[in-house]
Coordinates of C-alpha atoms in Angstrom, one line a residue:
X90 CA 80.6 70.1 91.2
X91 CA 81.5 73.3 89.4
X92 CA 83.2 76.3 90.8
X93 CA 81.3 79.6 90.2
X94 CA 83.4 82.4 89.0
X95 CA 81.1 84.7 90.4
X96 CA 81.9 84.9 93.5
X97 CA 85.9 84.2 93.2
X98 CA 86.9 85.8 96.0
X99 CA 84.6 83.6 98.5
X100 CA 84.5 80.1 96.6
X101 CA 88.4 79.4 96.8
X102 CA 87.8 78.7 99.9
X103 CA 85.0 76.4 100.3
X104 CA 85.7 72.8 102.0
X105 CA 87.8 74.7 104.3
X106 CA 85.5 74.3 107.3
X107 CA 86.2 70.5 107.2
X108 CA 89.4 70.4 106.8
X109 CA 90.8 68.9 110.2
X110 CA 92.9 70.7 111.4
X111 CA 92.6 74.2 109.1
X112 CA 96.2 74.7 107.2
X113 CA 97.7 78.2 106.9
X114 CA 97.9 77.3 103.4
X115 CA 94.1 77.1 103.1
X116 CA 93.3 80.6 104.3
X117 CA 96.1 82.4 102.3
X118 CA 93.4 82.0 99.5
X119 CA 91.4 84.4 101.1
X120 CA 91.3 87.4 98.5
X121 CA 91.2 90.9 99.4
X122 CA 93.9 91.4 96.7
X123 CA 94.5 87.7 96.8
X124 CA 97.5 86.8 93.7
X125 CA 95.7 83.1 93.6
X126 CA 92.5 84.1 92.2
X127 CA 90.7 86.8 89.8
X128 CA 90.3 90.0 91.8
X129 CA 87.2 91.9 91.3
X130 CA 88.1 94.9 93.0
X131 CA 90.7 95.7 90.8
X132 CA 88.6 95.3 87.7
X133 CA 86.3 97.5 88.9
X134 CA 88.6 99.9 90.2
X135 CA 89.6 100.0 86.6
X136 CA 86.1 100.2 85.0
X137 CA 85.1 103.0 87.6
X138 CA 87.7 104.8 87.4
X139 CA 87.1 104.2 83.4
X140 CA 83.2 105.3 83.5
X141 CA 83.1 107.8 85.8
X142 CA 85.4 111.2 85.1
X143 CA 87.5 112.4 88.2
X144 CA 86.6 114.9 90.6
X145 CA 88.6 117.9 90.9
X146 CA 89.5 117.5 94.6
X147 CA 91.8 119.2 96.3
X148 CA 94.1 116.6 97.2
X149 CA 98.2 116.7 96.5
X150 CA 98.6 115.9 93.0
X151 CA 102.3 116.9 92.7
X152 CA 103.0 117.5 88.9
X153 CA 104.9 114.2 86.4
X154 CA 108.5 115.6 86.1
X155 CA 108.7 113.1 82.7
X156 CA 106.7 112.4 79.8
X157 CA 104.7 108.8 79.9
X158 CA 104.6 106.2 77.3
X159 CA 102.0 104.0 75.9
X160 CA 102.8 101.3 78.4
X161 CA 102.2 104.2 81.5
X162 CA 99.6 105.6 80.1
X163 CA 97.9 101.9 79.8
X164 CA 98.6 101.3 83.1
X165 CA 97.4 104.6 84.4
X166 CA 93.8 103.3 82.9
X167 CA 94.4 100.3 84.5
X168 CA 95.5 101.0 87.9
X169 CA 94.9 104.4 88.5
X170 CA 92.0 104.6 90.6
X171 CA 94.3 102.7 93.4
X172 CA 96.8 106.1 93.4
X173 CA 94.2 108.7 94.7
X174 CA 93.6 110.8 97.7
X175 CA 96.8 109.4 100.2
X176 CA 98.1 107.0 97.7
X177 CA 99.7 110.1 95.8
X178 CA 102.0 111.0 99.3
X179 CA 103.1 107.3 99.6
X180 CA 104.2 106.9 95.5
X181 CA 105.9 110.8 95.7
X182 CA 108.1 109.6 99.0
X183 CA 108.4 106.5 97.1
X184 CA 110.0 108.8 94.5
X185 CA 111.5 111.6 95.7
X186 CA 112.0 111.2 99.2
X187 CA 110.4 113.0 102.0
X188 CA 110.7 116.4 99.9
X189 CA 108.0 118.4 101.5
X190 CA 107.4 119.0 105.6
X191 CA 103.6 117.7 105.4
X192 CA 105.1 114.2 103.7
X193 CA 106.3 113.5 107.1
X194 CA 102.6 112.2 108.6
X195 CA 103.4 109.4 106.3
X196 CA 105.8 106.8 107.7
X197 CA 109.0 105.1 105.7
X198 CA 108.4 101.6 106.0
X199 CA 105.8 101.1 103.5
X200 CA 107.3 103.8 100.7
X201 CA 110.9 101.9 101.7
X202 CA 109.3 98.2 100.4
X203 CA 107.3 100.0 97.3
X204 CA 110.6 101.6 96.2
X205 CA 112.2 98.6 97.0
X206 CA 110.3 96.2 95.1
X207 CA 110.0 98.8 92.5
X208 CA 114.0 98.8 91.9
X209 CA 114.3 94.9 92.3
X210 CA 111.4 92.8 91.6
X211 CA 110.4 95.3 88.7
X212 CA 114.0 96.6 87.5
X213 CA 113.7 94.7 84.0
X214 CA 110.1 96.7 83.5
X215 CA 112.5 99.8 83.2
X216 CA 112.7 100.3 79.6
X217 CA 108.8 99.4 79.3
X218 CA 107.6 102.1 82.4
X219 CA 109.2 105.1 84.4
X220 CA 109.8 104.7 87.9
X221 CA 106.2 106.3 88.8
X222 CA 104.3 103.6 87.0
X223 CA 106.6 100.7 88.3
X224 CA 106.3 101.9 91.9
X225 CA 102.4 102.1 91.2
X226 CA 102.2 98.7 90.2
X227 CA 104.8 97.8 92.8
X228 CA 102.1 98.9 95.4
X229 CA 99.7 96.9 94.1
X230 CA 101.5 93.5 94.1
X231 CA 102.6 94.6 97.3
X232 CA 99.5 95.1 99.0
X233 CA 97.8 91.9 97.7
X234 CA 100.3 90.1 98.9
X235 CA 100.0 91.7 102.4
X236 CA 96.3 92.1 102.2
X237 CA 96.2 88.1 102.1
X238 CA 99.1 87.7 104.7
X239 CA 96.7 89.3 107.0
X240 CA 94.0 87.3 106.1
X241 CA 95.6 84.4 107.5
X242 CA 97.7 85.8 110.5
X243 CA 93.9 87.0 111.3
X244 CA 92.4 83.4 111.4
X245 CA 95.5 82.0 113.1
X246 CA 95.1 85.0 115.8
X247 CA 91.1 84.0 115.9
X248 CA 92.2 80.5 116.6
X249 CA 94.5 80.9 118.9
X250 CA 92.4 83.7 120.8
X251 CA 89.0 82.7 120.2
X252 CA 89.5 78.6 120.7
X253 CA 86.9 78.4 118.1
X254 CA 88.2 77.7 114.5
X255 CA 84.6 78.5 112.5
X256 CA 84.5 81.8 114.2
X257 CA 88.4 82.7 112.8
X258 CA 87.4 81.6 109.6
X259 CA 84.7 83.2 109.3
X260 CA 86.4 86.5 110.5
X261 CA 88.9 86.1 107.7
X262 CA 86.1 86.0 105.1
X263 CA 84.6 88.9 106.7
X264 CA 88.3 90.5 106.1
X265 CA 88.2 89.8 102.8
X266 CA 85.5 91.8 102.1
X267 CA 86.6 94.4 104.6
X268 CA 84.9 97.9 104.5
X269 CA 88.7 99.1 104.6
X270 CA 89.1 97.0 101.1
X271 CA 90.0 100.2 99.0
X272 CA 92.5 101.1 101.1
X273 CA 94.2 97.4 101.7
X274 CA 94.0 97.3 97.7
X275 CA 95.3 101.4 96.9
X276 CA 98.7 102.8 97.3
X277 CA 97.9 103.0 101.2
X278 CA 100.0 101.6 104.4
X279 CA 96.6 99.7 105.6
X280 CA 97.5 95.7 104.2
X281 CA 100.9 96.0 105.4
X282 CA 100.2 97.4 109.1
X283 CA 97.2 94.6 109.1
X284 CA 99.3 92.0 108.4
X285 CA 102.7 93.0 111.2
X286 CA 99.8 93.8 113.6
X287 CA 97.9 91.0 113.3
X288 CA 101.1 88.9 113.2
X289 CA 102.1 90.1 116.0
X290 CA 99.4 89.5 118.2
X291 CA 99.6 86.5 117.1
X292 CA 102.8 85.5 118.0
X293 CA 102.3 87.2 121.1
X294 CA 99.5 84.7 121.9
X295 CA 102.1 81.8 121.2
X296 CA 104.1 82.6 123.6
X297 CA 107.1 84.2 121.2
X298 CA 107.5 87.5 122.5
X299 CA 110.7 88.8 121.2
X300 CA 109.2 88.0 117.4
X301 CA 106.2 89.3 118.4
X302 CA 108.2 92.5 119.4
X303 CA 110.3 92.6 116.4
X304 CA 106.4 92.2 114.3
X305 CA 105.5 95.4 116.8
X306 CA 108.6 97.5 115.7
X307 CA 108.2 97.4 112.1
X308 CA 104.5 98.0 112.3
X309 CA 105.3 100.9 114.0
X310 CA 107.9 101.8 111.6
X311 CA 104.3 101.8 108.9
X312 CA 101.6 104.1 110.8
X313 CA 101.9 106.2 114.0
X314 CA 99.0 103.9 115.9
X315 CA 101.5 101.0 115.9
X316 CA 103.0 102.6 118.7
X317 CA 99.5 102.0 121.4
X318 CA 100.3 98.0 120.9
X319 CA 102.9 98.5 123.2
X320 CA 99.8 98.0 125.7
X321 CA 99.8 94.5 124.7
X322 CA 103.3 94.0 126.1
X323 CA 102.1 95.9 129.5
X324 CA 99.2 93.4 129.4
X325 CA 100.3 90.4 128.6
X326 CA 103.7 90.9 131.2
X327 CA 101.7 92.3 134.2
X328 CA 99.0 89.3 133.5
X329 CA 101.7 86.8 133.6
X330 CA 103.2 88.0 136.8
X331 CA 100.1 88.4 138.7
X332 CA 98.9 84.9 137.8
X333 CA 102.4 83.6 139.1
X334 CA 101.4 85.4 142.2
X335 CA 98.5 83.6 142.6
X336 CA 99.5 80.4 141.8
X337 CA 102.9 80.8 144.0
X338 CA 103.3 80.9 147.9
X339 CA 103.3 84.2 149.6
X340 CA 106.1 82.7 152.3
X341 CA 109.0 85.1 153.5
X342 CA 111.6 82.5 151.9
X343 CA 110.4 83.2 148.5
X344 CA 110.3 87.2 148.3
X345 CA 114.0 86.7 146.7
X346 CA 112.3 84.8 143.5
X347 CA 109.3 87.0 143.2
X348 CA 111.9 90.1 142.9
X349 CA 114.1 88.5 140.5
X350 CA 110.8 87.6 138.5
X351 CA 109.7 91.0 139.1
X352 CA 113.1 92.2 137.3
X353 CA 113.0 89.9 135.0
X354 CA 109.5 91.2 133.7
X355 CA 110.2 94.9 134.1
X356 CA 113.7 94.5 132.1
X357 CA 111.8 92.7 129.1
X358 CA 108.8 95.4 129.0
X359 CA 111.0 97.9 129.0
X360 CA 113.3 96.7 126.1
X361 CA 110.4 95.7 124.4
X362 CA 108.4 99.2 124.6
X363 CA 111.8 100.4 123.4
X364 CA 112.2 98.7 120.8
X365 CA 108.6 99.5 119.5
X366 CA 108.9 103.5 120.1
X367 CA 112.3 103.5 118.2
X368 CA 111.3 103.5 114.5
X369 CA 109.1 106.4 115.6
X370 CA 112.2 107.9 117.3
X371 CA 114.2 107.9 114.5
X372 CA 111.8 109.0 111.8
X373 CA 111.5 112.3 113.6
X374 CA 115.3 113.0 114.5
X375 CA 115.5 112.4 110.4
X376 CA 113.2 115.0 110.1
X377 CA 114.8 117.3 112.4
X378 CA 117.9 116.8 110.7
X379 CA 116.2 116.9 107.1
X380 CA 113.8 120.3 108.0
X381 CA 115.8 122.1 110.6
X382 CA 119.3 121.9 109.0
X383 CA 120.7 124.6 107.2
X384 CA 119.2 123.5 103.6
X385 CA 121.9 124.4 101.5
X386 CA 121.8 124.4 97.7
X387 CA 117.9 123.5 98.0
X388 CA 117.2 125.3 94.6
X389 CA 119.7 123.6 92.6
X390 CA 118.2 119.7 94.5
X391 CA 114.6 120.1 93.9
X392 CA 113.2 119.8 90.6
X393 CA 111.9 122.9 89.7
X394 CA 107.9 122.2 89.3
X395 CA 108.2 120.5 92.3
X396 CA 109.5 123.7 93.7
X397 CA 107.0 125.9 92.4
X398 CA 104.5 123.7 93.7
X399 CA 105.7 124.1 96.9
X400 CA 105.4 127.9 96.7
X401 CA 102.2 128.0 94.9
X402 CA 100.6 126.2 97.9
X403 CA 102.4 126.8 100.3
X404 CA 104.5 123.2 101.4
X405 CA 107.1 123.1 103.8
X406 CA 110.7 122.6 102.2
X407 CA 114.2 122.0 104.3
X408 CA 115.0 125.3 105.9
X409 CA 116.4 127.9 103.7
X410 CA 118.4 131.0 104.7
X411 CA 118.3 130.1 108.5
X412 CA 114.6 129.8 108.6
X413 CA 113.6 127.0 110.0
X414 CA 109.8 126.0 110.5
X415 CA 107.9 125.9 114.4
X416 CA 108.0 122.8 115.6
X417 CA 112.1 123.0 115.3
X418 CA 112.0 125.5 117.9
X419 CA 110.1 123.3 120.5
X420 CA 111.4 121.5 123.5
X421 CA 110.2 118.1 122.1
X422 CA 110.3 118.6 118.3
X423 CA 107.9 116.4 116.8
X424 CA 106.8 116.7 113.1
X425 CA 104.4 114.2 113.0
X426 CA 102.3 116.0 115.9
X427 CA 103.2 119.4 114.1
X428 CA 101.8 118.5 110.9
X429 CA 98.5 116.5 112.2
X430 CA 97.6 119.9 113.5
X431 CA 98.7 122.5 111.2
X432 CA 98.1 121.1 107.7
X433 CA 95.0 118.3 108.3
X434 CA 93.8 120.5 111.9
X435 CA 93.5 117.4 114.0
X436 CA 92.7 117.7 117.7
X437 CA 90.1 117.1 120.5
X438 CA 86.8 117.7 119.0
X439 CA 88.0 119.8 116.2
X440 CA 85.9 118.3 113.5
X441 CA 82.7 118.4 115.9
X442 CA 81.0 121.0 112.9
X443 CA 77.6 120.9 112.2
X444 CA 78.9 120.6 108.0
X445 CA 80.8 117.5 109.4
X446 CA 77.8 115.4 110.3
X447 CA 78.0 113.4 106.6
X448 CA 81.6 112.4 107.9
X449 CA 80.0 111.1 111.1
X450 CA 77.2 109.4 109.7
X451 CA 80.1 108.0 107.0
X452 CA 81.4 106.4 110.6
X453 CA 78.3 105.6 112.4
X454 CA 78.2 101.4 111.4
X455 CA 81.8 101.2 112.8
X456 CA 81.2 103.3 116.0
X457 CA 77.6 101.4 116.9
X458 CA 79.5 98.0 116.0
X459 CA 83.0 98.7 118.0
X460 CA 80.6 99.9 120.8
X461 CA 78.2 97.0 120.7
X462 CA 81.0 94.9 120.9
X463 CA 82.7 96.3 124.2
X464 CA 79.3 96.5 125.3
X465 CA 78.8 92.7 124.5
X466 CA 82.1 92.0 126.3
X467 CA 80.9 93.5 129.0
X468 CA 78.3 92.1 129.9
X469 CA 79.5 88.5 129.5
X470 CA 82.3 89.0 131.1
X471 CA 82.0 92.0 133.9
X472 CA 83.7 90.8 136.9
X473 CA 86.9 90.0 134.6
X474 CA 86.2 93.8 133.2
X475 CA 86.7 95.0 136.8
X476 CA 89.3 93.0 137.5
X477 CA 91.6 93.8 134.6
X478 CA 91.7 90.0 133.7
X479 CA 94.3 90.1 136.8
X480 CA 93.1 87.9 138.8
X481 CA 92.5 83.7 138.0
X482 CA 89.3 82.5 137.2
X483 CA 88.1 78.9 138.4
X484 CA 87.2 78.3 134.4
X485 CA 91.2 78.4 134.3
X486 CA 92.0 76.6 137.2
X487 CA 89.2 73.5 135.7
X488 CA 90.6 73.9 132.6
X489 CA 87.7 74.5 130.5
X490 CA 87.9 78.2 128.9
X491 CA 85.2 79.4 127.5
X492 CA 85.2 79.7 123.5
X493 CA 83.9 82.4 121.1
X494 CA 84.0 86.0 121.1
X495 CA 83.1 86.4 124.9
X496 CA 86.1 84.3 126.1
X497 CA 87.7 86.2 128.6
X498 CA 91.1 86.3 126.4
X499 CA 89.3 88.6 124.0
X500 CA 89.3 91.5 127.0
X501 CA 92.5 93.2 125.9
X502 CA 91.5 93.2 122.3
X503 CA 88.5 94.8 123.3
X504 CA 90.1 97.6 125.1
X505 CA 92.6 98.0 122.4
X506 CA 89.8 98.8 120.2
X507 CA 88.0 101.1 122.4
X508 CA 90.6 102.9 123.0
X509 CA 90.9 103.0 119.2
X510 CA 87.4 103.7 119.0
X511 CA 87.5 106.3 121.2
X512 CA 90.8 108.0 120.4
X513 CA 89.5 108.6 116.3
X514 CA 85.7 109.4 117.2
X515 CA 87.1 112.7 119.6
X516 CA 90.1 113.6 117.9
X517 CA 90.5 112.5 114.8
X518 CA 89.1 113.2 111.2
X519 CA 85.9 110.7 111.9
X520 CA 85.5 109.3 108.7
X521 CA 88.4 107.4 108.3
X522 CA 87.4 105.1 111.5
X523 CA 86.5 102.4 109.0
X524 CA 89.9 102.0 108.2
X525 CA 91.4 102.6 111.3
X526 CA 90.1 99.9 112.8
X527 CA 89.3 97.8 109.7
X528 CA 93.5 98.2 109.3
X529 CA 94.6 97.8 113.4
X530 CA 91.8 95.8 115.0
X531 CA 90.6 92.2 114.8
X532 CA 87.6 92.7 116.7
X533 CA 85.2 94.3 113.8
X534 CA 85.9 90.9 112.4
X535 CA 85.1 89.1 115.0
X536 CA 82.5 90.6 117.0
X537 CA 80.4 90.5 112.5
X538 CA 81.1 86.8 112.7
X539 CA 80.2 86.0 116.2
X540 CA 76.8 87.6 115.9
X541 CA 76.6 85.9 112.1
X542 CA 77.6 82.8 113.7
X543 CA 75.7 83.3 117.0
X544 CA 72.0 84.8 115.8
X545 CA 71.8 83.5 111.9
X546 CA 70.6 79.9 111.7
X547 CA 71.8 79.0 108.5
X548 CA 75.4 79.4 109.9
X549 CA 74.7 77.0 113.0
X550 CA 76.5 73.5 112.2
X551 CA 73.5 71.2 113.7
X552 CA 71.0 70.9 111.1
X553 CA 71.9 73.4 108.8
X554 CA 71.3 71.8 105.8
X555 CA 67.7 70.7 106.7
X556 CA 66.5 74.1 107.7
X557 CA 67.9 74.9 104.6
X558 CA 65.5 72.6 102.8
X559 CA 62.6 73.9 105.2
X560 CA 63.0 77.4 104.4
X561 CA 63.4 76.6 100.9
X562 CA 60.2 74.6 100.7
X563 CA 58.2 78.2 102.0
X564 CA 59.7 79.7 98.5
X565 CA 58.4 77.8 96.2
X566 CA 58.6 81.3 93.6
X567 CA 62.6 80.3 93.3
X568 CA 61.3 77.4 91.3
X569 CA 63.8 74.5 93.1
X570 CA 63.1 71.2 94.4
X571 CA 63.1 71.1 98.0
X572 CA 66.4 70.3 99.5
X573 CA 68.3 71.9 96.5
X574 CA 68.5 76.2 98.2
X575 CA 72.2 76.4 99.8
X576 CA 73.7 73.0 99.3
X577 CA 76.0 74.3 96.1
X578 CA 77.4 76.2 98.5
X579 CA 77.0 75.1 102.2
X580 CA 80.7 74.9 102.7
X581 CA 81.3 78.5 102.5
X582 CA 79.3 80.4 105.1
X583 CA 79.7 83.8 103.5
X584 CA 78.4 82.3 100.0
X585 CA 76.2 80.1 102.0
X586 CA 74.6 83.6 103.0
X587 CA 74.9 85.3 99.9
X588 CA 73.2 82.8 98.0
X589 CA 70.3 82.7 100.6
X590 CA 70.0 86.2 100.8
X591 CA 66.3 86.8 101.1
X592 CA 66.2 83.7 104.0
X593 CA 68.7 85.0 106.4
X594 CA 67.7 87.2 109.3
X595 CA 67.5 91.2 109.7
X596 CA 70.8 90.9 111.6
X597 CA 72.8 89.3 109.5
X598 CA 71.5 91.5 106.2
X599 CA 72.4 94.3 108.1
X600 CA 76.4 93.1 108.7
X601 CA 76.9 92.1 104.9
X602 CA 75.2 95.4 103.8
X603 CA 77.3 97.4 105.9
X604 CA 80.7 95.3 104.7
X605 CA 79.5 94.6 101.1
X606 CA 78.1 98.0 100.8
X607 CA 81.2 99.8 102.0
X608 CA 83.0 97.3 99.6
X609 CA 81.4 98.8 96.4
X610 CA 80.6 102.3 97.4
X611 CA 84.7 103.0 98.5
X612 CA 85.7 101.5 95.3
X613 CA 83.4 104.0 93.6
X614 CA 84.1 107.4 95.1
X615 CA 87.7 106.8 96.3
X616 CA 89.3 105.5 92.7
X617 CA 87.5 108.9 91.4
X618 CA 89.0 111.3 94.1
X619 CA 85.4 111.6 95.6
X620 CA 85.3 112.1 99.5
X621 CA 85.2 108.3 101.0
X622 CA 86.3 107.3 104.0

């Protein structure tokens, strides 16, 4: 049978399902920005960004300090729409370093890898593109590469967690179609935090904790929220221990074990919280050292239109004739906290404006679908809520665990994004919850596909294909023979559900018009400076 090129990203993975068991190799076809297969999203980045001029935003658009060539200038047309908004912080630290005090919201690890690749991968590009244009397109190949890393480290996660292998695949799909897509595909930090997070938790889940923790670090090292998976650590430690409790004697002759155990546990959390705070750690004692020093011989360091930028509107530069800015004065100095509230005026209910409700109806499908699926959780699963998961259930002790989204195992994912949830709704700009949690969390993933998988009938694997044929048989205005409606593409259930678009329940038209639409409409406004998410 035929492959259909028009939906590329989907179809590479079809036969998937069942495959027995699902390789790793098998999902990395997965395609937010997959390198295996055409990309849409960056051809229509391009024709966007082509068709539709630029709005004059004001967003940092520090000024080109060299002329560019035919070859930039092509690749501007091709790849520009992925350098707006954000993307233009991450390429200028890419380039110049952290130059101005506001650069500092944005963490090293990602600008380190673009610069990196940039210098190595793409060194013989030198005499064909300046450094701004490699290190654009080095952001690119970058983030599809990462973009379908995370793909897969999600449906290993989902399989691992979940104990149900359609689910995870299904999730990935879902992922690759992500809401968040602009910003996995654009100059952002979003692929590469997805992928250590997810890979993380996923190790974690396999019992390899100190790899999980190193996965933790360097996430952390990549966006400031990396540092609330230390609560994963605390979880998983404290559940371990009070199982052993459980399952152990409470005799007298063993309280010398259960302290040594009790050390034992406290010793690794505490090395392993450590080790996930210290990128953080260290990126603000650089900048201490970089903004409160004495700044000497700043004019003759900084390129002079970079310089007048700074004055023109107003940027933060390395302290100059003993003047050094606020937050080194405090008793804890922390830019990153600094700058959140000075430059973008983030705190508790700051943005709760009456001109602000487009942003919060921008974030209403991720708010009602995180809460629906704590809710959900909930309700399955309340005395385990109550319990913190602490104590042993007698599904455990039978050995027969529940599978699917309501397992109990799912509870600390749950929370995790909640307290996400939560944490951007109140007190952060609200319209960039889609990619907070599209970037951090795998349960928008999985809570779409369990209700896909749990409510749409053309998903369930008894008798799929001949309800197939029986809805079919009611539309006789698609002009097919009976039996013929979904069986190109039955292996794939996303393309299963495109194709059968007008047969599949209110639900699940809701969940792909929320991701698909999302899909297009980021591509549209962000790759043209408009306001997006």
């Amino acid at each position: 049978m035929p492959e259909k090129t028009v939906f590329a990203p989907f179809h590479s993975l079809s036969g998937i399902l069942t495959a027995k068991p699902l390789s790793l190799a098998s999902v990395l076809l997965l395609s937010p920005g997959s390198l295996l297969d055409f990309n849409p999203l960056l051809f229509f980045q391009a024709l966007f960004n082509l068709l539709i001029p630029d709005h004059a935003a004001d967003a940092f658009s520090p000024p080109r300090l060299s002329e560019p060539g035919l070859w930039d200038l092509l690749l501007e047309q091709l790849l520009g729409g992925l350098s707006r908004w954000d993307a233009e912080h991450f390429l200028f630290i890419a380039e110049h370093g952290y130059l101005y005090e506001h650069n500092c919201a944005f963490f090293p690890l990602y600008p380190l890898s673009v610069r990196a690749v940039a210098e190595g991968a793409l060194w013989p590009l030198q005499r064909l593109l300046r450094l701004r244009s490699r290190l654009l397109l080095s952001a690119m190949l970058l983030n599809s590469l990462f973009s379908v890393l995370a793909a897969a480290a999600l449906y290993k996660l989902g399989c691992v967690v979940l104990q149900c292998r359609r689910v995870a695949f299904l999730a990935a799909i879902l992922f690759s179609v992500s809401p968040a897509n602009i910003f996995m595909a654009a100059a952002y930090s979003e692929s590469m935090f997805a992928f250590l997070a997810f890979s993380a938790m996923w190790r974690l889940e396999k019992g390899q904790s100190w790899l999980s923790g190193l996965l933790f670090s360097l996430a952390s090292g990549v966006r400031a929220n990396g540092l609330i998976n230390v609560g994963f650590f605390l979880y998983s430690s404290c559940k371990h221990f009070a199982l052993q409790l459980q399952v152990g004697s409470g005799s007298v002759r063993k309280l010398p074990l259960l302290w040594k155990q009790l050390l034992s546990v406290g010793s690794s959390v505490i090395l392993m919280c450590a080790g996930i705070f210290l990128p953080f750690a260290l990126f603000q004692c650089y900048a201490y050292g970089r903004f409160c020093g004495p700044g000497i011989g700043l004019e003759q360091t900084v390129p002079k239109p970079l310089l007048q930028l700074a004055l023109d509107k107003g940027y933060g530069l390395a302290a100059r004739n003993g003047v050094k800015p606020p937050w080194c004065s405090q008793q804890f100095p922390v830019v990153y906290s600094y700058i959140q509230d000075t430059y973008w005026n983030v705190g508790f209910l700051r943005y709760f404006e009456l001109r602000q409700i487009p942003n919060f109806l921008l974030a209403l499908p991720v708010t009602l679908l995180g809460s629906w699926a704590a809710w959900t959780f909930i309700l399955a699963n309340p005395w385990h809520c109550l319990t913190l998961g602490l104590e042993r259930r007698k599904s455990e002790e039978e050995g027969k665990p529940r599978a699917g989204f309501c397992c109990p195992a799912v509870f600390v994912y749950v929370v995790h994004a909640t307290v996400l949830l939560a944490f951007g709704f109140f007190c952060m700009h609200v319209q960039v919850l889609t990619r907070f949690l599209g970037s951090s969390s795998p349960i928008l993933y999985w809570f779409s596909a369990h209700l896909l998988q749990e409510y749409e009938p053309l998903l369930w694997s008894e008798g799929t294909d001949d309800q197939i044929t029986a809805l079919c048989s009611e539309k006789s205005l698609l002009g097919k023979p009976p039996g013929s409606c979904g069986k190109e593409t039955s292996e794939n259930p996303l393309v299963r559900l495109l194709m059968n678009c007008s047969l599949i329940k209110p639900l699940s038209k809701c969940i792909l018009a929320f991701f698909l639409s999302y899909w297009l409409l980021g591509l549209i406004l962000h790759c043209n400076f408009l306001p997006w998410t």
